[in-house]
PDB file of C-alpha atoms in Angstrom:
ATOM      1  CA  UNK A   1     -37.274 -18.185  -1.903  1.00 55.00           C
ATOM      2  CA  UNK A   2     -36.667 -21.915  -1.379  1.00 59.00           C
ATOM      3  CA  UNK A   3     -33.443 -21.110   0.477  1.00 59.00           C
ATOM      4  CA  UNK A   4     -35.386 -18.866   2.891  1.00 56.00           C
ATOM      5  CA  UNK A   5     -38.020 -21.533   3.517  1.00 57.00           C
ATOM      6  CA  UNK A   6     -35.395 -24.272   3.917  1.00 59.00           C
ATOM      7  CA  UNK A   7     -33.460 -22.178   6.431  1.00 59.00           C
ATOM      8  CA  UNK A   8     -36.671 -21.274   8.227  1.00 60.00           C
ATOM      9  CA  UNK A   9     -37.707 -24.920   8.685  1.00 59.00           C
ATOM     10  CA  UNK A  10     -34.153 -25.986   9.581  1.00 56.00           C
ATOM     11  CA  UNK A  11     -34.138 -23.438  12.432  1.00 56.00           C
ATOM     12  CA  UNK A  12     -37.506 -24.746  13.575  1.00 55.00           C
ATOM     13  CA  UNK A  13     -36.294 -28.368  13.579  1.00 55.00           C
ATOM     14  CA  UNK A  14     -33.093 -27.550  15.492  1.00 53.00           C
ATOM     15  CA  UNK A  15     -35.019 -25.511  18.065  1.00 54.00           C
ATOM     16  CA  UNK A  16     -37.586 -28.246  18.592  1.00 50.00           C
ATOM     17  CA  UNK A  17     -34.833 -30.852  18.966  1.00 50.00           C
ATOM     18  CA  UNK A  18     -33.067 -28.686  21.550  1.00 50.00           C
ATOM     19  CA  UNK A  19     -36.307 -28.382  23.469  1.00 47.00           C
ATOM     20  CA  UNK A  20     -36.261 -32.129  24.117  1.00 47.00           C
ATOM     21  CA  UNK A  21     -33.239 -31.731  26.426  1.00 47.00           C
ATOM     22  CA  UNK A  22     -34.865 -29.522  29.057  1.00 43.00           C
ATOM     23  CA  UNK A  23     -35.719 -30.544  32.608  1.00 45.00           C
ATOM     24  CA  UNK A  24     -38.185 -33.388  33.050  1.00 37.00           C
ATOM     25  CA  UNK A  25     -40.096 -31.334  35.636  1.00 43.00           C
ATOM     26  CA  UNK A  26     -40.968 -28.685  33.065  1.00 57.00           C
ATOM     27  CA  UNK A  27     -44.133 -29.132  30.995  1.00 66.00           C
ATOM     28  CA  UNK A  28     -43.190 -29.915  27.387  1.00 80.00           C
ATOM     29  CA  UNK A  29     -45.500 -27.486  25.614  1.00 87.00           C
ATOM     30  CA  UNK A  30     -48.666 -25.413  25.759  1.00 93.00           C
ATOM     31  CA  UNK A  31     -51.258 -24.877  23.026  1.00 96.00           C
ATOM     32  CA  UNK A  32     -53.399 -21.786  22.505  1.00 97.00           C
ATOM     33  CA  UNK A  33     -55.862 -19.877  20.365  1.00 98.00           C
ATOM     34  CA  UNK A  34     -55.753 -16.160  19.594  1.00 98.00           C
ATOM     35  CA  UNK A  35     -57.532 -13.462  17.662  1.00 98.00           C
ATOM     36  CA  UNK A  36     -57.744  -9.726  17.445  1.00 98.00           C
ATOM     37  CA  UNK A  37     -57.349  -6.464  15.591  1.00 98.00           C
ATOM     38  CA  UNK A  38     -55.024  -5.671  12.672  1.00 97.00           C
ATOM     39  CA  UNK A  39     -54.059  -2.183  11.531  1.00 96.00           C
ATOM     40  CA  UNK A  40     -52.290  -2.697   8.208  1.00 93.00           C
ATOM     41  CA  UNK A  41     -50.816  -0.759   5.317  1.00 88.00           C
ATOM     42  CA  UNK A  42     -48.422  -1.156   2.416  1.00 83.00           C
ATOM     43  CA  UNK A  43     -45.174   0.746   2.657  1.00 81.00           C
ATOM     44  CA  UNK A  44     -42.378   1.099   0.205  1.00 74.00           C
ATOM     45  CA  UNK A  45     -39.153   2.756  -0.777  1.00 65.00           C
ATOM     46  CA  UNK A  46     -41.010   5.892  -1.897  1.00 58.00           C
ATOM     47  CA  UNK A  47     -43.653   6.171   0.869  1.00 56.00           C
ATOM     48  CA  UNK A  48     -46.750   4.510   2.241  1.00 57.00           C
ATOM     49  CA  UNK A  49     -49.424   3.694  -0.336  1.00 66.00           C
ATOM     50  CA  UNK A  50     -52.911   4.802   0.676  1.00 74.00           C
ATOM     51  CA  UNK A  51     -53.737   4.752   4.359  1.00 84.00           C
ATOM     52  CA  UNK A  52     -53.961   2.103   7.041  1.00 88.00           C
ATOM     53  CA  UNK A  53     -57.069  -0.054   7.357  1.00 91.00           C
ATOM     54  CA  UNK A  54     -58.508  -2.163  10.125  1.00 94.00           C
ATOM     55  CA  UNK A  55     -58.877  -5.921   9.803  1.00 95.00           C
ATOM     56  CA  UNK A  56     -58.696  -8.973  12.017  1.00 97.00           C
ATOM     57  CA  UNK A  57     -56.613 -12.069  12.625  1.00 98.00           C
ATOM     58  CA  UNK A  58     -57.273 -15.475  14.197  1.00 98.00           C
ATOM     59  CA  UNK A  59     -55.120 -18.520  14.710  1.00 98.00           C
ATOM     60  CA  UNK A  60     -53.436 -21.081  16.904  1.00 98.00           C
ATOM     61  CA  UNK A  61     -50.028 -21.343  18.540  1.00 98.00           C
ATOM     62  CA  UNK A  62     -47.788 -23.844  20.274  1.00 97.00           C
ATOM     63  CA  UNK A  63     -45.349 -22.832  23.017  1.00 96.00           C
ATOM     64  CA  UNK A  64     -42.325 -25.132  23.323  1.00 95.00           C
ATOM     65  CA  UNK A  65     -40.140 -24.443  26.351  1.00 92.00           C
ATOM     66  CA  UNK A  66     -36.397 -24.284  25.688  1.00 93.00           C
ATOM     67  CA  UNK A  67     -35.494 -23.221  29.237  1.00 91.00           C
ATOM     68  CA  UNK A  68     -37.136 -21.679  32.284  1.00 89.00           C
ATOM     69  CA  UNK A  69     -37.419 -18.230  30.635  1.00 93.00           C
ATOM     70  CA  UNK A  70     -37.017 -18.921  26.909  1.00 95.00           C
ATOM     71  CA  UNK A  71     -39.531 -20.604  24.638  1.00 95.00           C
ATOM     72  CA  UNK A  72     -40.294 -21.033  20.964  1.00 97.00           C
ATOM     73  CA  UNK A  73     -43.766 -20.130  19.697  1.00 97.00           C
ATOM     74  CA  UNK A  74     -44.722 -21.218  16.167  1.00 98.00           C
ATOM     75  CA  UNK A  75     -48.137 -19.943  15.065  1.00 98.00           C
ATOM     76  CA  UNK A  76     -50.534 -20.445  12.179  1.00 98.00           C
ATOM     77  CA  UNK A  77     -52.612 -17.278  11.734  1.00 98.00           C
ATOM     78  CA  UNK A  78     -55.201 -16.092   9.223  1.00 98.00           C
ATOM     79  CA  UNK A  79     -54.606 -12.352   8.818  1.00 97.00           C
ATOM     80  CA  UNK A  80     -56.725  -9.784   6.962  1.00 95.00           C
ATOM     81  CA  UNK A  81     -54.283  -7.134   5.763  1.00 92.00           C
ATOM     82  CA  UNK A  82     -54.194  -4.519   3.025  1.00 86.00           C
ATOM     83  CA  UNK A  83     -54.782  -0.782   2.751  1.00 85.00           C
ATOM     84  CA  UNK A  84     -57.408   1.766   1.776  1.00 85.00           C
ATOM     85  CA  UNK A  85     -57.530   4.657  -0.642  1.00 79.00           C
ATOM     86  CA  UNK A  86     -59.375   7.861   0.176  1.00 76.00           C
ATOM     87  CA  UNK A  87     -60.259  10.870  -1.917  1.00 74.00           C
ATOM     88  CA  UNK A  88     -62.115  10.921  -5.228  1.00 77.00           C
ATOM     89  CA  UNK A  89     -61.976   7.119  -5.699  1.00 78.00           C
ATOM     90  CA  UNK A  90     -62.129   5.532  -2.229  1.00 78.00           C
ATOM     91  CA  UNK A  91     -61.491   1.796  -2.030  1.00 79.00           C
ATOM     92  CA  UNK A  92     -60.512  -0.873   0.510  1.00 81.00           C
ATOM     93  CA  UNK A  93     -58.108  -3.636  -0.460  1.00 82.00           C
ATOM     94  CA  UNK A  94     -58.457  -6.710   1.774  1.00 86.00           C
ATOM     95  CA  UNK A  95     -55.433  -8.944   1.337  1.00 89.00           C
ATOM     96  CA  UNK A  96     -55.935 -12.260   3.112  1.00 93.00           C
ATOM     97  CA  UNK A  97     -52.796 -14.046   4.306  1.00 94.00           C
ATOM     98  CA  UNK A  98     -52.025 -17.289   6.075  1.00 98.00           C
ATOM     99  CA  UNK A  99     -48.992 -16.395   8.202  1.00 97.00           C
ATOM    100  CA  UNK A 100     -46.499 -18.662   9.940  1.00 98.00           C
ATOM    101  CA  UNK A 101     -44.414 -16.724  12.476  1.00 98.00           C
ATOM    102  CA  UNK A 102     -41.846 -18.602  14.567  1.00 98.00           C
ATOM    103  CA  UNK A 103     -41.121 -16.476  17.603  1.00 98.00           C
ATOM    104  CA  UNK A 104     -38.493 -16.698  20.298  1.00 97.00           C
ATOM    105  CA  UNK A 105     -40.148 -15.629  23.562  1.00 97.00           C
ATOM    106  CA  UNK A 106     -38.145 -14.350  26.499  1.00 97.00           C
ATOM    107  CA  UNK A 107     -39.857 -13.972  29.862  1.00 96.00           C
ATOM    108  CA  UNK A 108     -38.772 -10.605  31.267  1.00 97.00           C
ATOM    109  CA  UNK A 109     -40.979 -10.671  34.357  1.00 95.00           C
ATOM    110  CA  UNK A 110     -43.853 -12.645  35.849  1.00 95.00           C
ATOM    111  CA  UNK A 111     -46.198 -13.181  32.891  1.00 94.00           C
ATOM    112  CA  UNK A 112     -44.428 -10.602  30.670  1.00 98.00           C
ATOM    113  CA  UNK A 113     -42.663 -11.640  27.459  1.00 98.00           C
ATOM    114  CA  UNK A 114     -40.755 -10.099  24.587  1.00 98.00           C
ATOM    115  CA  UNK A 115     -41.210 -11.903  21.258  1.00 98.00           C
ATOM    116  CA  UNK A 116     -39.068 -11.800  18.124  1.00 98.00           C
ATOM    117  CA  UNK A 117     -38.800 -13.990  15.055  1.00 98.00           C
ATOM    118  CA  UNK A 118     -39.235 -14.531  11.332  1.00 98.00           C
ATOM    119  CA  UNK A 119     -42.591 -14.773   9.610  1.00 98.00           C
ATOM    120  CA  UNK A 120     -43.587 -16.281   6.264  1.00 97.00           C
ATOM    121  CA  UNK A 121     -46.955 -15.430   4.721  1.00 95.00           C
ATOM    122  CA  UNK A 122     -48.986 -16.996   1.913  1.00 94.00           C
ATOM    123  CA  UNK A 123     -51.286 -14.616  -0.008  1.00 92.00           C
ATOM    124  CA  UNK A 124     -54.656 -16.396  -0.188  1.00 92.00           C
ATOM    125  CA  UNK A 125     -56.593 -14.200  -2.640  1.00 87.00           C
ATOM    126  CA  UNK A 126     -53.968 -13.666  -5.311  1.00 65.00           C
ATOM    127  CA  UNK A 127     -56.470 -14.521  -8.062  1.00 62.00           C
ATOM    128  CA  UNK A 128     -58.658 -11.602  -6.956  1.00 63.00           C
ATOM    129  CA  UNK A 129     -55.779  -9.106  -6.956  1.00 62.00           C
ATOM    130  CA  UNK A 130     -53.393  -9.273  -9.900  1.00 68.00           C
ATOM    131  CA  UNK A 131     -49.923  -7.858  -9.465  1.00 75.00           C
ATOM    132  CA  UNK A 132     -49.153  -9.324  -6.027  1.00 79.00           C
ATOM    133  CA  UNK A 133     -46.689 -12.072  -5.180  1.00 84.00           C
ATOM    134  CA  UNK A 134     -47.807 -15.268  -3.454  1.00 88.00           C
ATOM    135  CA  UNK A 135     -45.131 -15.358  -0.706  1.00 91.00           C
ATOM    136  CA  UNK A 136     -44.264 -12.710   1.862  1.00 93.00           C
ATOM    137  CA  UNK A 137     -41.629 -12.831   4.588  1.00 95.00           C
ATOM    138  CA  UNK A 138     -40.548 -10.495   7.311  1.00 96.00           C
ATOM    139  CA  UNK A 139     -39.898  -9.963  10.998  1.00 97.00           C
ATOM    140  CA  UNK A 140     -42.365 -10.030  13.888  1.00 98.00           C
ATOM    141  CA  UNK A 141     -41.604  -8.136  17.112  1.00 98.00           C
ATOM    142  CA  UNK A 142     -43.946  -7.949  20.071  1.00 98.00           C
ATOM    143  CA  UNK A 143     -44.638  -7.894  23.777  1.00 98.00           C
ATOM    144  CA  UNK A 144     -47.122  -9.966  25.697  1.00 98.00           C
ATOM    145  CA  UNK A 145     -48.617 -10.457  29.111  1.00 98.00           C
ATOM    146  CA  UNK A 146     -50.188 -13.718  30.316  1.00 96.00           C
ATOM    147  CA  UNK A 147     -52.318 -14.396  33.365  1.00 96.00           C
ATOM    148  CA  UNK A 148     -52.039 -17.677  35.265  1.00 92.00           C
ATOM    149  CA  UNK A 149     -55.555 -18.653  34.158  1.00 94.00           C
ATOM    150  CA  UNK A 150     -54.382 -18.794  30.507  1.00 95.00           C
ATOM    151  CA  UNK A 151     -55.678 -15.457  29.200  1.00 98.00           C
ATOM    152  CA  UNK A 152     -53.059 -13.360  27.430  1.00 98.00           C
ATOM    153  CA  UNK A 153     -52.732 -10.070  25.594  1.00 98.00           C
ATOM    154  CA  UNK A 154     -50.143  -9.422  22.885  1.00 98.00           C
ATOM    155  CA  UNK A 155     -49.134  -6.342  20.888  1.00 99.00           C
ATOM    156  CA  UNK A 156     -47.027  -7.061  17.812  1.00 98.00           C
ATOM    157  CA  UNK A 157     -45.605  -5.316  14.761  1.00 98.00           C
ATOM    158  CA  UNK A 158     -45.003  -7.363  11.611  1.00 96.00           C
ATOM    159  CA  UNK A 159     -42.564  -5.705   9.230  1.00 94.00           C
ATOM    160  CA  UNK A 160     -42.496  -7.237   5.760  1.00 92.00           C
ATOM    161  CA  UNK A 161     -39.145  -7.492   3.995  1.00 90.00           C
ATOM    162  CA  UNK A 162     -40.371  -8.955   0.702  1.00 86.00           C
ATOM    163  CA  UNK A 163     -41.588  -6.805  -2.154  1.00 82.00           C
ATOM    164  CA  UNK A 164     -45.164  -8.104  -2.470  1.00 82.00           C
ATOM    165  CA  UNK A 165     -45.879  -6.424  -5.831  1.00 77.00           C
ATOM    166  CA  UNK A 166     -45.094  -7.985  -9.179  1.00 72.00           C
ATOM    167  CA  UNK A 167     -43.640  -5.615 -11.724  1.00 67.00           C
ATOM    168  CA  UNK A 168     -42.945  -5.897 -15.411  1.00 57.00           C
ATOM    169  CA  UNK A 169     -40.680  -2.869 -15.215  1.00 58.00           C
ATOM    170  CA  UNK A 170     -38.466  -1.130 -12.693  1.00 62.00           C
ATOM    171  CA  UNK A 171     -40.884   1.810 -12.572  1.00 62.00           C
ATOM    172  CA  UNK A 172     -43.226   0.218 -10.002  1.00 63.00           C
ATOM    173  CA  UNK A 173     -41.855   0.912  -6.516  1.00 69.00           C
ATOM    174  CA  UNK A 174     -41.243  -1.848  -4.003  1.00 77.00           C
ATOM    175  CA  UNK A 175     -44.135  -2.469  -1.564  1.00 83.00           C
ATOM    176  CA  UNK A 176     -43.960  -4.278   1.785  1.00 86.00           C
ATOM    177  CA  UNK A 177     -46.602  -5.290   4.309  1.00 88.00           C
ATOM    178  CA  UNK A 178     -46.748  -3.427   7.619  1.00 93.00           C
ATOM    179  CA  UNK A 179     -49.144  -4.758  10.238  1.00 96.00           C
ATOM    180  CA  UNK A 180     -49.779  -3.851  13.871  1.00 98.00           C
ATOM    181  CA  UNK A 181     -51.680  -6.565  15.767  1.00 98.00           C
ATOM    182  CA  UNK A 182     -53.433  -6.507  19.112  1.00 99.00           C
ATOM    183  CA  UNK A 183     -54.390 -10.040  20.192  1.00 98.00           C
ATOM    184  CA  UNK A 184     -56.391 -11.650  22.945  1.00 98.00           C
ATOM    185  CA  UNK A 185     -55.567 -15.307  23.451  1.00 98.00           C
ATOM    186  CA  UNK A 186     -56.106 -18.304  25.670  1.00 98.00           C
ATOM    187  CA  UNK A 187     -53.404 -20.868  26.458  1.00 96.00           C
ATOM    188  CA  UNK A 188     -54.408 -24.422  27.336  1.00 93.00           C
ATOM    189  CA  UNK A 189     -51.710 -25.573  29.761  1.00 79.00           C
ATOM    190  CA  UNK A 190     -50.690 -29.186  29.218  1.00 64.00           C
ATOM    191  CA  UNK A 191     -50.760 -31.117  32.445  1.00 54.00           C
ATOM    192  CA  UNK A 192     -47.794 -33.390  33.225  1.00 50.00           C
TER     193      UNK A 192
END
């Protein structure tokens, strides 16, 4: 896991250093806040466990411009994830994560972006739910649209790669987080 985190932060440092070489006329970065709806579930190599549940997310982001159409967007986001069981014993499992996605954003049209990058998550309520690992990692893929006044809308799918369940035997199937997010945000444009 340390190798993943080291590589993750090395990529971030190299990208931020490269951003320093862009045109002087371009603003260096923008800062923003976001929040919205989560639809989450746990999937695995045998099937989805339970059914999807609604939750929310809220956080902050920084947009660092690498070129006219490409930027890097690290975020720090609280995310309520989990799943629900229905039937004879209904239950909702709220798994609270602090996620750090680092997204490459490509502007594909005026205000429209495609976003892709790695994400690392820290499970905040591990003490409440035994049998879950502390660290999650995966891939975030999304699209966004921003207005000139700073308002923006983003749709994103976060696909977990890490098995988030702890197992004392090989009989417990692998489980990964799957989260669809719909966000409303506001970007504070830094003035030069």
